[in-house]
Amino acid sequence: MKLGEIIDHYSEPPHPKGVTIEGNMVTLKPLVANQFAEELFLSNSIDIEGGNWTYLPYGPFKSELEYASWIESFEEGSDPVFFAIISKKLKKAIGIASYLRVNQDAGSIEVGHINYSPLLQKTTEATEAMYLMMKWAFENGYRRYEWKCNALNLRSRAAAQRFGFSYEGVFRQMAIVKGRNRDTAWFAMIDKEWNSIEKCFTQFLSESNFDENGKPNLSLRSLTKPLLYKLDNLDLS
């Protein structure tokens, strides 16, 4: 009879509530309405068509007051734990992300509610923000780091693989969101994979990887793809 690996040196990791995470290009601070609602609402307003909200269970918000009220609804909660992503170059908040489904007993934590304004999308700062969140989780003792998204959200599925998350399948009819069925695609990385994945981020984010126009010589996807436990069934080439 086969049994799972014995875990005899496990210490419960800390909860992320109240944490600030400092990077080279961005800082992640606890999201509170009175500090960041205005900056974020204005940054999000650049997305005139509201495409950023398509796969999120809330939004778009009609006013800054409505957006601030949404932030206030979870400020005191412990799951999810939201962060404002602050650009050091722009000196303002231009996106958000959260930890959620925090399971300290099992050492499992998920990243989600990711909403990058157009000012953050497709930037090196965006990549660093994700790197900082996974780095904090693993360095503080979490064993499993998860990413879940609407199975129809192909951009999110591609991003998960680019960041080093391995595909774990689709949970069918998992939820009803905005009156529509949601199948959920699951991705994860585990602590045994982290050292190799971190080297990919370090190599990608190094100044030597970028030319004079800010274009990377090596893509992050090319570095992480060989490390994935299982590939999604999308063409991510």
Short mmCIF file of C-alpha atoms in Angstrom, two decimals:
data_model
loop_
_atom_site.label_atom_id
_atom_site.label_comp_id
_atom_site.label_asym_id
_atom_site.label_seq_id
_atom_site.Cartn_x
_atom_site.Cartn_y
_atom_site.Cartn_z
CA MET A 1 0.00 0.00 0.00
CA LYS A 2 1.42 3.35 -1.06
CA LEU A 3 1.18 6.33 1.28
CA GLY A 4 2.04 9.99 0.92
CA GLU A 5 5.32 11.57 1.89
CA ILE A 6 5.73 12.05 5.64
CA ILE A 7 5.78 15.75 6.57
CA ASP A 8 7.53 15.93 9.94
CA HIS A 9 9.20 19.35 9.90
CA TYR A 10 6.30 21.56 8.89
CA SER A 11 5.73 24.88 10.65
CA GLU A 12 2.58 26.86 9.98
CA PRO A 13 3.42 29.86 7.77
CA PRO A 14 2.35 33.40 8.68
CA HIS A 15 -0.83 34.99 7.40
CA PRO A 16 -0.29 37.72 4.77
CA LYS A 17 -2.66 40.25 6.36
CA GLY A 18 -0.93 43.63 6.80
CA VAL A 19 2.20 42.68 4.86
CA THR A 20 4.05 45.17 2.61
CA ILE A 21 6.24 43.67 -0.12
CA GLU A 22 9.04 45.78 -1.56
CA GLY A 23 10.49 45.28 -5.04
CA ASN A 24 12.82 47.14 -7.38
CA MET A 25 10.06 48.55 -9.61
CA VAL A 26 6.89 48.14 -7.56
CA THR A 27 5.73 48.06 -3.96
CA LEU A 28 2.74 46.02 -2.83
CA LYS A 29 0.84 47.60 0.06
CA PRO A 30 -2.40 46.58 1.79
CA LEU A 31 -5.28 47.95 -0.27
CA VAL A 32 -7.29 50.57 1.62
CA ALA A 33 -9.83 52.87 0.07
CA ASN A 34 -8.75 56.17 1.59
CA GLN A 35 -5.22 55.76 0.20
CA PHE A 36 -5.67 54.14 -3.18
CA ALA A 37 -9.28 54.26 -4.44
CA GLU A 38 -8.83 57.49 -6.41
CA GLU A 39 -5.57 56.45 -8.09
CA LEU A 40 -6.87 53.02 -8.99
CA PHE A 41 -10.23 54.24 -10.25
CA LEU A 42 -8.52 56.76 -12.54
CA SER A 43 -6.03 54.14 -13.75
CA ASN A 44 -8.83 51.67 -14.46
CA SER A 45 -10.84 54.35 -16.28
CA ILE A 46 -8.28 54.28 -19.10
CA ASP A 47 -9.88 50.95 -20.03
CA ILE A 48 -12.86 52.69 -21.66
CA GLU A 49 -14.54 49.50 -22.88
CA GLY A 50 -14.25 47.82 -19.47
CA GLY A 51 -12.65 44.66 -20.81
CA ASN A 52 -10.62 44.20 -17.61
CA TRP A 53 -13.80 43.27 -15.74
CA THR A 54 -15.04 40.59 -18.14
CA TYR A 55 -13.95 37.60 -16.07
CA LEU A 56 -14.12 39.17 -12.61
CA PRO A 57 -17.22 38.57 -10.45
CA TYR A 58 -17.65 42.33 -9.82
CA GLY A 59 -17.28 45.58 -11.70
CA PRO A 60 -17.00 47.71 -13.68
CA PHE A 61 -17.69 50.45 -11.16
CA LYS A 62 -19.57 53.55 -12.23
CA SER A 63 -17.93 55.97 -9.83
CA GLU A 64 -14.95 56.37 -7.53
CA LEU A 65 -17.35 56.25 -4.55
CA GLU A 66 -18.74 52.89 -5.68
CA TYR A 67 -15.23 51.55 -6.18
CA ALA A 68 -14.14 52.82 -2.76
CA SER A 69 -17.14 51.14 -1.13
CA TRP A 70 -16.14 47.86 -2.74
CA ILE A 71 -12.62 48.17 -1.31
CA GLU A 72 -13.98 49.03 2.13
CA SER A 73 -16.12 45.88 2.13
CA PHE A 74 -13.04 43.66 2.57
CA GLU A 75 -10.48 45.98 4.21
CA GLU A 76 -10.92 44.39 7.63
CA GLY A 77 -11.23 40.83 6.36
CA SER A 78 -8.50 38.19 6.35
CA ASP A 79 -9.39 36.33 3.14
CA PRO A 80 -8.96 37.59 0.49
CA VAL A 81 -6.08 39.92 1.36
CA PHE A 82 -5.80 42.62 -1.32
CA PHE A 83 -2.73 44.64 -2.30
CA ALA A 84 -2.35 47.86 -4.23
CA ILE A 85 0.47 47.58 -6.76
CA ILE A 86 2.35 50.87 -6.69
CA SER A 87 4.65 51.84 -9.55
CA LYS A 88 7.81 53.46 -8.28
CA LYS A 89 8.28 55.16 -11.66
CA LEU A 90 4.75 56.61 -11.77
CA LYS A 91 4.51 57.03 -7.99
CA LYS A 92 0.94 55.77 -7.83
CA ALA A 93 -1.18 52.62 -7.60
CA ILE A 94 -1.92 51.14 -11.02
CA GLY A 95 -3.18 47.65 -10.24
CA ILE A 96 -4.30 45.20 -7.58
CA ALA A 97 -3.91 41.53 -6.69
CA SER A 98 -4.73 39.39 -3.68
CA TYR A 99 -3.90 36.32 -1.69
CA LEU A 100 -6.96 34.16 -1.06
CA ARG A 101 -8.00 30.71 0.14
CA VAL A 102 -5.21 30.99 2.68
CA ASN A 103 -4.80 27.57 4.30
CA GLN A 104 -2.03 27.81 6.87
CA ASP A 105 -2.63 24.26 8.14
CA ALA A 106 -1.82 22.77 4.74
CA GLY A 107 0.55 25.51 3.60
CA SER A 108 -1.57 26.41 0.58
CA ILE A 109 -2.27 29.91 -0.73
CA GLU A 110 -3.76 31.28 -3.95
CA VAL A 111 -3.13 34.44 -5.95
CA GLY A 112 -6.19 35.97 -7.55
CA HIS A 113 -8.45 38.99 -8.12
CA ILE A 114 -5.65 40.26 -10.36
CA ASN A 115 -6.68 43.48 -12.08
CA TYR A 116 -3.95 45.35 -13.88
CA SER A 117 -4.91 48.75 -15.26
CA PRO A 118 -3.70 49.60 -18.77
CA LEU A 119 -0.78 51.42 -17.13
CA LEU A 120 0.49 48.12 -15.70
CA GLN A 121 -0.46 45.63 -18.39
CA LYS A 122 2.33 44.09 -20.46
CA THR A 123 5.07 45.75 -18.40
CA THR A 124 8.08 44.41 -16.54
CA GLU A 125 6.52 45.91 -13.41
CA ALA A 126 3.56 43.58 -13.86
CA THR A 127 5.85 40.56 -13.95
CA GLU A 128 7.77 41.73 -10.90
CA ALA A 129 4.54 42.10 -8.93
CA MET A 130 3.65 38.45 -9.51
CA TYR A 131 7.20 37.38 -8.72
CA LEU A 132 7.16 39.29 -5.43
CA MET A 133 3.91 37.64 -4.32
CA MET A 134 5.06 34.09 -5.02
CA LYS A 135 8.49 34.83 -3.50
CA TRP A 136 6.86 36.02 -0.27
CA ALA A 137 4.67 32.91 -0.09
CA PHE A 138 7.47 30.39 -0.54
CA GLU A 139 10.02 32.23 1.57
CA ASN A 140 7.50 32.25 4.41
CA GLY A 141 6.92 28.51 4.31
CA TYR A 142 3.93 27.89 2.04
CA ARG A 143 4.08 24.56 0.22
CA ARG A 144 1.64 25.20 -2.62
CA TYR A 145 0.85 28.36 -4.59
CA GLU A 146 -2.29 28.34 -6.73
CA TRP A 147 -3.72 30.22 -9.70
CA LYS A 148 -7.31 29.70 -10.84
CA CYS A 149 -9.24 31.43 -13.61
CA ASN A 150 -12.29 31.18 -15.82
CA ALA A 151 -11.49 28.41 -18.30
CA LEU A 152 -12.57 30.75 -21.13
CA ASN A 153 -10.02 33.36 -20.07
CA LEU A 154 -7.24 32.31 -22.42
CA ARG A 155 -5.03 35.28 -21.52
CA SER A 156 -5.06 34.28 -17.87
CA ARG A 157 -4.34 30.65 -18.69
CA ALA A 158 -1.40 31.70 -20.83
CA ALA A 159 -0.13 34.04 -18.10
CA ALA A 160 -0.25 31.26 -15.51
CA GLN A 161 2.02 29.06 -17.60
CA ARG A 162 4.34 31.98 -18.38
CA PHE A 163 4.74 32.61 -14.64
CA GLY A 164 5.64 28.96 -14.00
CA PHE A 165 2.33 27.49 -12.84
CA SER A 166 1.66 23.94 -14.00
CA TYR A 167 -1.74 23.04 -15.40
CA GLU A 168 -3.88 20.80 -13.17
CA GLY A 169 -7.13 20.60 -15.11
CA VAL A 170 -10.60 22.15 -15.40
CA PHE A 171 -13.33 21.95 -12.76
CA ARG A 172 -16.58 21.99 -14.73
CA GLN A 173 -19.60 24.06 -13.66
CA MET A 174 -17.76 25.26 -10.58
CA ALA A 175 -19.64 28.54 -10.23
CA ILE A 176 -22.23 30.93 -11.62
CA VAL A 177 -20.69 34.37 -12.19
CA LYS A 178 -22.70 37.35 -13.43
CA GLY A 179 -25.46 34.96 -14.45
CA ARG A 180 -23.19 32.73 -16.53
CA ASN A 181 -21.67 29.31 -15.98
CA ARG A 182 -18.00 29.26 -15.03
CA ASP A 183 -15.69 26.33 -15.59
CA THR A 184 -12.47 26.95 -13.67
CA ALA A 185 -8.97 26.12 -14.87
CA TRP A 186 -6.53 25.22 -12.07
CA PHE A 187 -2.79 25.85 -12.02
CA ALA A 188 -0.22 25.55 -9.23
CA MET A 189 3.44 25.46 -8.32
CA ILE A 190 4.92 23.78 -5.24
CA ASP A 191 7.84 24.51 -2.96
CA LYS A 192 10.02 21.82 -4.55
CA GLU A 193 9.83 23.74 -7.84
CA TRP A 194 10.37 27.21 -6.47
CA ASN A 195 14.19 27.44 -6.57
CA SER A 196 14.24 26.66 -10.30
CA ILE A 197 11.30 28.97 -11.05
CA GLU A 198 12.86 31.81 -9.06
CA LYS A 199 16.04 31.53 -11.14
CA CYS A 200 13.90 32.06 -14.25
CA PHE A 201 12.45 35.27 -12.81
CA THR A 202 15.86 36.49 -11.67
CA GLN A 203 17.30 35.90 -15.13
CA PHE A 204 14.34 37.49 -16.89
CA LEU A 205 14.19 40.57 -14.65
CA SER A 206 17.94 41.27 -14.70
CA GLU A 207 18.98 44.47 -16.44
CA SER A 208 21.25 42.49 -18.76
CA ASN A 209 18.21 40.74 -20.25
CA PHE A 210 16.83 43.95 -21.74
CA ASP A 211 18.09 45.88 -24.74
CA GLU A 212 18.25 49.66 -25.06
CA ASN A 213 14.58 49.75 -26.05
CA GLY A 214 13.46 47.78 -23.02
CA LYS A 215 12.77 44.60 -24.98
CA PRO A 216 13.80 41.33 -23.28
CA ASN A 217 16.36 39.14 -25.00
CA LEU A 218 14.90 36.03 -23.37
CA SER A 219 11.18 35.70 -22.70
CA LEU A 220 10.01 34.47 -19.32
CA ARG A 221 7.93 31.78 -21.04
CA SER A 222 11.00 30.33 -22.74
CA LEU A 223 12.66 30.01 -19.33
CA THR A 224 9.75 28.54 -17.36
CA LYS A 225 8.21 26.22 -19.96
CA PRO A 226 10.80 23.41 -19.54
CA LEU A 227 10.10 23.34 -15.79
CA LEU A 228 6.33 22.82 -15.95
CA TYR A 229 4.97 19.62 -14.45
CA LYS A 230 2.10 19.66 -16.95
CA LEU A 231 1.29 21.96 -19.87
CA ASP A 232 -2.09 23.45 -20.59
CA ASN A 233 -3.72 22.22 -23.78
CA LEU A 234 -3.44 25.67 -25.33
CA ASP A 235 -0.91 26.67 -27.94
CA LEU A 236 1.28 28.92 -25.82
CA SER A 237 4.20 29.06 -28.22
#
